[in-house]
């Protein structure tokens, strides 16, 4: 338990660093962003309580905000998504239920389930994020384009990383 | 009381959620105010060092362009200096009596450490700070045009609000016509900004130059902002819709110069006495 806790803390920093050093510079067609850090929240084990997930979501959001100079913006969107995570997980429980002690990974539950799990949550995160940043619905379709583009980009990278990760790993 | 506590405990996830979201909203509102003095931004040392490393890697790929731009600017400045010298030698007309007016702007060069153009509210982090004499409210320009103004400073770093920020407004004039308006970005395309409040009778034409007006003492007068890309006038609107193509390509920004206005305090206090605080 303690060991997996330490691994999660290390991965927290890996996700934040990857986001601000690498992915911050990668924006496709000036509109598709890759906010891979949400994967850290999405891949936390099933047992973690909602309160804990929200707090972690706040922490990682604030860390990202510091580097994007957008105080509170990413934290707002990530906390919102973190709150919905466990409810969504219980809605899409497969027939046999989840294996206890595991994480919602692609290896454990299959590609189809993983996409059904991630796409709505990532969409909600990006929706809240971009419309809060635009502070209104003035540029509705342009913002929607950014949201959809970023969602596809983020989910694609997330799925690719899932295939690259060794089967045994829990994150 | 016990039941109340029980109730709160029962729904602790929801209450944590509400509390954190309210904190975030408060932070966002704080951050939207100009010259907020929050610590959590990329001017703090840890964040700045990470960004510096990232920029250090990226810089290698654009060194050739940066070098060419700097060499061009050098050549330009040298020719200007030469012209000035020649004039001084030939007719000695130029002898400023008031050195305070002559030296009212100081320029401090700074390297861009982090920059974005794709968001709605873009910021630029540079490697000069309070110890180099940078203060919030100072203007930033580059060799090709206006860039933004300083929002927060720490000891060694500063965060600038880019002109590509939907809340940033710069007072501008159309050079050929002398009408003044306000440049404000709409968040759509990093190559263009909008010029607002140009009255109907101004008749701007495509290709007119837009420069800073110097009215608000942040930017010196005459810094290039861009060139009018298109101008339309709708039937009932009192103002023109003008699209200005920006002189500065923000995605290639490598060095900026921060402009210290030595007379800003004097001017602001005079305006305050005349007009009062409740403008």
Tab-separated table of N, CA and C in Angstrom, chain A residues 17 20-21 24-25 27 30 33 50-51 54-55 58 62 66-73 75-76 79-80 83 130 132-135 139 142-143 146, chain B residues 12-14 16-17 20-21 23-25 27-28 31 40-42 44 46-47 50-51 53-54 58 114-115 118-121 123 125 159 186-188:
chain	number	residue	atom	x	y	z
A	17	UNK	N	5.558	17.352	-14.925
A	17	UNK	CA	6.739	17.752	-15.698
A	17	UNK	C	6.527	17.520	-17.187
A	20	UNK	N	4.288	20.330	-18.546
A	20	UNK	CA	4.770	21.705	-18.669
A	20	UNK	C	6.050	21.820	-19.480
A	21	UNK	N	6.847	20.759	-19.551
A	21	UNK	CA	8.088	20.850	-20.317
A	21	UNK	C	7.857	20.443	-21.763
A	24	UNK	N	3.286	21.262	-23.243
A	24	UNK	CA	2.901	22.672	-23.337
A	24	UNK	C	3.326	23.245	-24.694
A	25	UNK	N	4.396	22.692	-25.273
A	25	UNK	CA	4.910	23.212	-26.538
A	25	UNK	C	4.258	22.567	-27.751
A	27	UNK	N	1.117	22.035	-29.736
A	27	UNK	CA	-0.269	22.398	-30.001
A	27	UNK	C	-0.491	22.200	-31.487
A	30	UNK	N	-2.727	24.991	-34.031
A	30	UNK	CA	-3.095	26.103	-33.153
A	30	UNK	C	-4.387	25.870	-32.381
A	33	UNK	N	-4.867	20.872	-28.080
A	33	UNK	CA	-3.920	20.771	-26.975
A	33	UNK	C	-3.909	19.342	-26.453
A	50	UNK	N	-13.832	9.524	-3.183
A	50	UNK	CA	-14.099	10.725	-3.989
A	50	UNK	C	-13.391	11.942	-3.400
A	51	UNK	N	-13.483	12.103	-2.072
A	51	UNK	CA	-12.860	13.251	-1.416
A	51	UNK	C	-11.376	13.329	-1.750
A	54	UNK	N	-10.786	14.324	-5.383
A	54	UNK	CA	-11.006	15.756	-5.596
A	54	UNK	C	-9.787	16.549	-5.123
A	55	UNK	N	-9.267	16.170	-3.941
A	55	UNK	CA	-8.108	16.890	-3.406
A	55	UNK	C	-6.899	16.734	-4.327
A	58	UNK	N	-7.357	18.831	-7.346
A	58	UNK	CA	-7.067	20.240	-7.051
A	58	UNK	C	-5.557	20.487	-7.085
A	62	UNK	N	-3.689	22.910	-9.767
A	62	UNK	CA	-2.953	24.096	-9.330
A	62	UNK	C	-1.512	24.044	-9.836
A	66	UNK	N	0.212	26.965	-12.308
A	66	UNK	CA	1.389	27.787	-12.029
A	66	UNK	C	2.192	27.999	-13.311
A	67	UNK	N	2.310	26.943	-14.106
A	67	UNK	CA	3.132	27.038	-15.306
A	67	UNK	C	2.393	27.677	-16.472
A	68	UNK	N	1.065	27.575	-16.472
A	68	UNK	CA	0.294	28.176	-17.556
A	68	UNK	C	-0.134	29.595	-17.221
A	69	UNK	N	0.239	30.110	-16.041
A	69	UNK	CA	-0.168	31.448	-15.600
A	69	UNK	C	-1.679	31.624	-15.625
A	70	UNK	N	-2.411	30.571	-15.322
A	70	UNK	CA	-3.871	30.659	-15.421
A	70	UNK	C	-4.478	30.254	-14.089
A	71	UNK	N	-4.141	30.998	-13.072
A	71	UNK	CA	-4.485	30.602	-11.709
A	71	UNK	C	-5.922	30.125	-11.552
A	72	UNK	N	-6.085	28.894	-11.077
A	72	UNK	CA	-7.411	28.387	-10.749
A	72	UNK	C	-8.159	27.735	-11.894
A	73	UNK	N	-7.730	27.987	-13.126
A	73	UNK	CA	-8.480	27.513	-14.288
A	73	UNK	C	-8.426	26.000	-14.441
A	75	UNK	N	-7.349	23.940	-12.217
A	75	UNK	CA	-7.814	23.338	-10.967
A	75	UNK	C	-9.332	23.219	-10.989
A	76	UNK	N	-10.006	24.252	-11.451
A	76	UNK	CA	-11.472	24.252	-11.520
A	76	UNK	C	-11.968	23.088	-12.376
A	79	UNK	N	-11.009	19.555	-10.796
A	79	UNK	CA	-11.837	19.195	-9.641
A	79	UNK	C	-13.220	18.766	-10.113
A	80	UNK	N	-13.754	19.477	-11.092
A	80	UNK	CA	-15.069	19.133	-11.635
A	80	UNK	C	-15.064	17.713	-12.199
A	83	UNK	N	-14.706	14.993	-9.498
A	83	UNK	CA	-15.947	14.761	-8.764
A	83	UNK	C	-16.831	13.756	-9.508
A	130	UNK	N	-12.051	25.211	-21.360
A	130	UNK	CA	-11.969	26.197	-22.445
A	130	UNK	C	-13.038	27.276	-22.313
A	132	UNK	N	-14.398	28.314	-19.504
A	132	UNK	CA	-14.026	29.198	-18.405
A	132	UNK	C	-12.946	30.155	-18.871
A	133	UNK	N	-11.990	29.648	-19.668
A	133	UNK	CA	-10.914	30.505	-20.135
A	133	UNK	C	-11.451	31.584	-21.071
A	134	UNK	N	-12.377	31.198	-21.955
A	134	UNK	CA	-12.940	32.175	-22.891
A	134	UNK	C	-13.877	33.122	-22.155
A	135	UNK	N	-14.183	32.828	-20.911
A	135	UNK	CA	-15.116	33.564	-20.051
A	135	UNK	C	-16.373	33.975	-20.814
A	139	UNK	N	-17.188	32.984	-28.634
A	139	UNK	CA	-16.607	32.266	-29.756
A	139	UNK	C	-17.010	30.805	-29.673
A	142	UNK	N	-15.669	28.165	-32.371
A	142	UNK	CA	-14.201	28.076	-32.336
A	142	UNK	C	-13.755	27.351	-31.069
A	143	UNK	N	-14.406	27.666	-29.945
A	143	UNK	CA	-14.065	27.002	-28.690
A	143	UNK	C	-14.432	25.519	-28.754
A	146	UNK	N	-11.785	23.724	-30.548
A	146	UNK	CA	-10.642	23.491	-29.668
A	146	UNK	C	-10.912	22.322	-28.725
B	12	UNK	N	-19.460	14.590	2.734
B	12	UNK	CA	-18.183	15.324	2.778
B	12	UNK	C	-17.579	15.507	1.391
B	13	UNK	N	-17.774	14.506	0.519
B	13	UNK	CA	-17.211	14.630	-0.830
B	13	UNK	C	-17.813	15.836	-1.532
B	14	UNK	N	-19.136	15.959	-1.418
B	14	UNK	CA	-19.820	17.070	-2.088
B	14	UNK	C	-19.369	18.410	-1.516
B	16	UNK	N	-16.521	19.096	0.043
B	16	UNK	CA	-15.138	19.365	-0.388
B	16	UNK	C	-15.139	19.907	-1.805
B	17	UNK	N	-15.961	19.265	-2.629
B	17	UNK	CA	-16.075	19.671	-4.034
B	17	UNK	C	-16.476	21.145	-4.139
B	20	UNK	N	-13.652	23.500	-2.841
B	20	UNK	CA	-12.504	23.632	-3.749
B	20	UNK	C	-12.883	24.439	-4.986
B	21	UNK	N	-14.101	24.201	-5.519
B	21	UNK	CA	-14.516	24.949	-6.708
B	21	UNK	C	-14.629	26.441	-6.393
B	23	UNK	N	-12.901	28.006	-4.124
B	23	UNK	CA	-11.512	28.482	-4.041
B	23	UNK	C	-10.982	28.794	-5.428
B	24	UNK	N	-11.253	27.886	-6.370
B	24	UNK	CA	-10.762	28.073	-7.736
B	24	UNK	C	-11.361	29.329	-8.359
B	25	UNK	N	-12.672	29.521	-8.161
B	25	UNK	CA	-13.321	30.704	-8.729
B	25	UNK	C	-12.684	31.960	-8.152
B	27	UNK	N	-9.658	32.264	-7.042
B	27	UNK	CA	-8.325	32.412	-7.641
B	27	UNK	C	-8.418	32.988	-9.044
B	28	UNK	N	-9.398	32.490	-9.817
B	28	UNK	CA	-9.533	32.961	-11.197
B	28	UNK	C	-9.855	34.449	-11.203
B	31	UNK	N	-6.873	36.470	-10.313
B	31	UNK	CA	-5.870	36.486	-11.374
B	31	UNK	C	-6.271	37.400	-12.518
B	40	UNK	N	1.516	32.406	-6.962
B	40	UNK	CA	1.446	31.195	-7.765
B	40	UNK	C	1.359	31.498	-9.249
B	41	UNK	N	2.451	31.881	-9.855
B	41	UNK	CA	2.493	32.010	-11.305
B	41	UNK	C	3.914	31.701	-11.733
B	42	UNK	N	4.162	31.771	-13.022
B	42	UNK	CA	5.447	31.264	-13.490
B	42	UNK	C	6.601	32.208	-13.172
B	44	UNK	N	7.563	32.579	-10.098
B	44	UNK	CA	8.271	32.051	-8.931
B	44	UNK	C	9.423	31.163	-9.370
B	46	UNK	N	10.952	28.265	-8.812
B	46	UNK	CA	10.923	26.867	-9.222
B	46	UNK	C	10.318	26.739	-10.624
B	47	UNK	N	9.145	27.349	-10.792
B	47	UNK	CA	8.463	27.274	-12.086
B	47	UNK	C	9.324	27.893	-13.172
B	50	UNK	N	12.165	25.592	-14.368
B	50	UNK	CA	11.702	24.521	-15.247
B	50	UNK	C	11.451	25.074	-16.650
B	51	UNK	N	10.791	26.233	-16.713
B	51	UNK	CA	10.498	26.838	-18.016
B	51	UNK	C	11.785	27.239	-18.728
B	53	UNK	N	14.668	25.763	-18.509
B	53	UNK	CA	15.247	24.545	-19.074
B	53	UNK	C	14.553	24.190	-20.391
B	54	UNK	N	13.225	24.233	-20.345
B	54	UNK	CA	12.436	23.896	-21.527
B	54	UNK	C	12.756	24.835	-22.690
B	58	UNK	N	14.428	24.398	-26.577
B	58	UNK	CA	13.726	24.875	-27.760
B	58	UNK	C	14.562	25.889	-28.538
B	114	UNK	N	9.030	31.686	-21.674
B	114	UNK	CA	7.851	30.887	-21.971
B	114	UNK	C	6.842	31.801	-22.637
B	115	UNK	N	6.142	31.283	-23.609
B	115	UNK	CA	5.237	32.112	-24.394
B	115	UNK	C	4.176	31.206	-24.988
B	118	UNK	N	-1.862	30.281	-28.370
B	118	UNK	CA	-3.068	29.546	-28.736
B	118	UNK	C	-4.193	29.702	-27.735
B	119	UNK	N	-3.871	30.187	-26.524
B	119	UNK	CA	-4.918	30.304	-25.515
B	119	UNK	C	-5.695	31.604	-25.741
B	120	UNK	N	-6.717	31.834	-24.916
B	120	UNK	CA	-7.433	33.112	-25.012
B	120	UNK	C	-6.727	34.185	-24.191
B	121	UNK	N	-6.057	33.738	-23.125
B	121	UNK	CA	-5.349	34.688	-22.283
B	121	UNK	C	-3.892	34.246	-22.243
B	123	UNK	N	0.199	34.627	-21.778
B	123	UNK	CA	1.179	35.325	-20.961
B	123	UNK	C	2.581	34.988	-21.456
B	125	UNK	N	6.641	34.802	-20.043
B	125	UNK	CA	7.537	34.892	-18.898
B	125	UNK	C	8.922	35.289	-19.394
B	159	UNK	N	6.255	38.246	-15.373
B	159	UNK	CA	5.220	37.717	-16.261
B	159	UNK	C	4.569	38.892	-16.978
B	186	UNK	N	-9.383	39.438	-30.073
B	186	UNK	CA	-10.639	38.717	-29.891
B	186	UNK	C	-10.434	37.238	-29.561
B	187	UNK	N	-9.188	36.780	-29.476
B	187	UNK	CA	-8.931	35.390	-29.081
B	187	UNK	C	-8.947	34.415	-30.230
B	188	UNK	N	-9.091	34.894	-31.447
B	188	UNK	CA	-9.328	33.978	-32.553
B	188	UNK	C	-8.065	33.593	-33.307
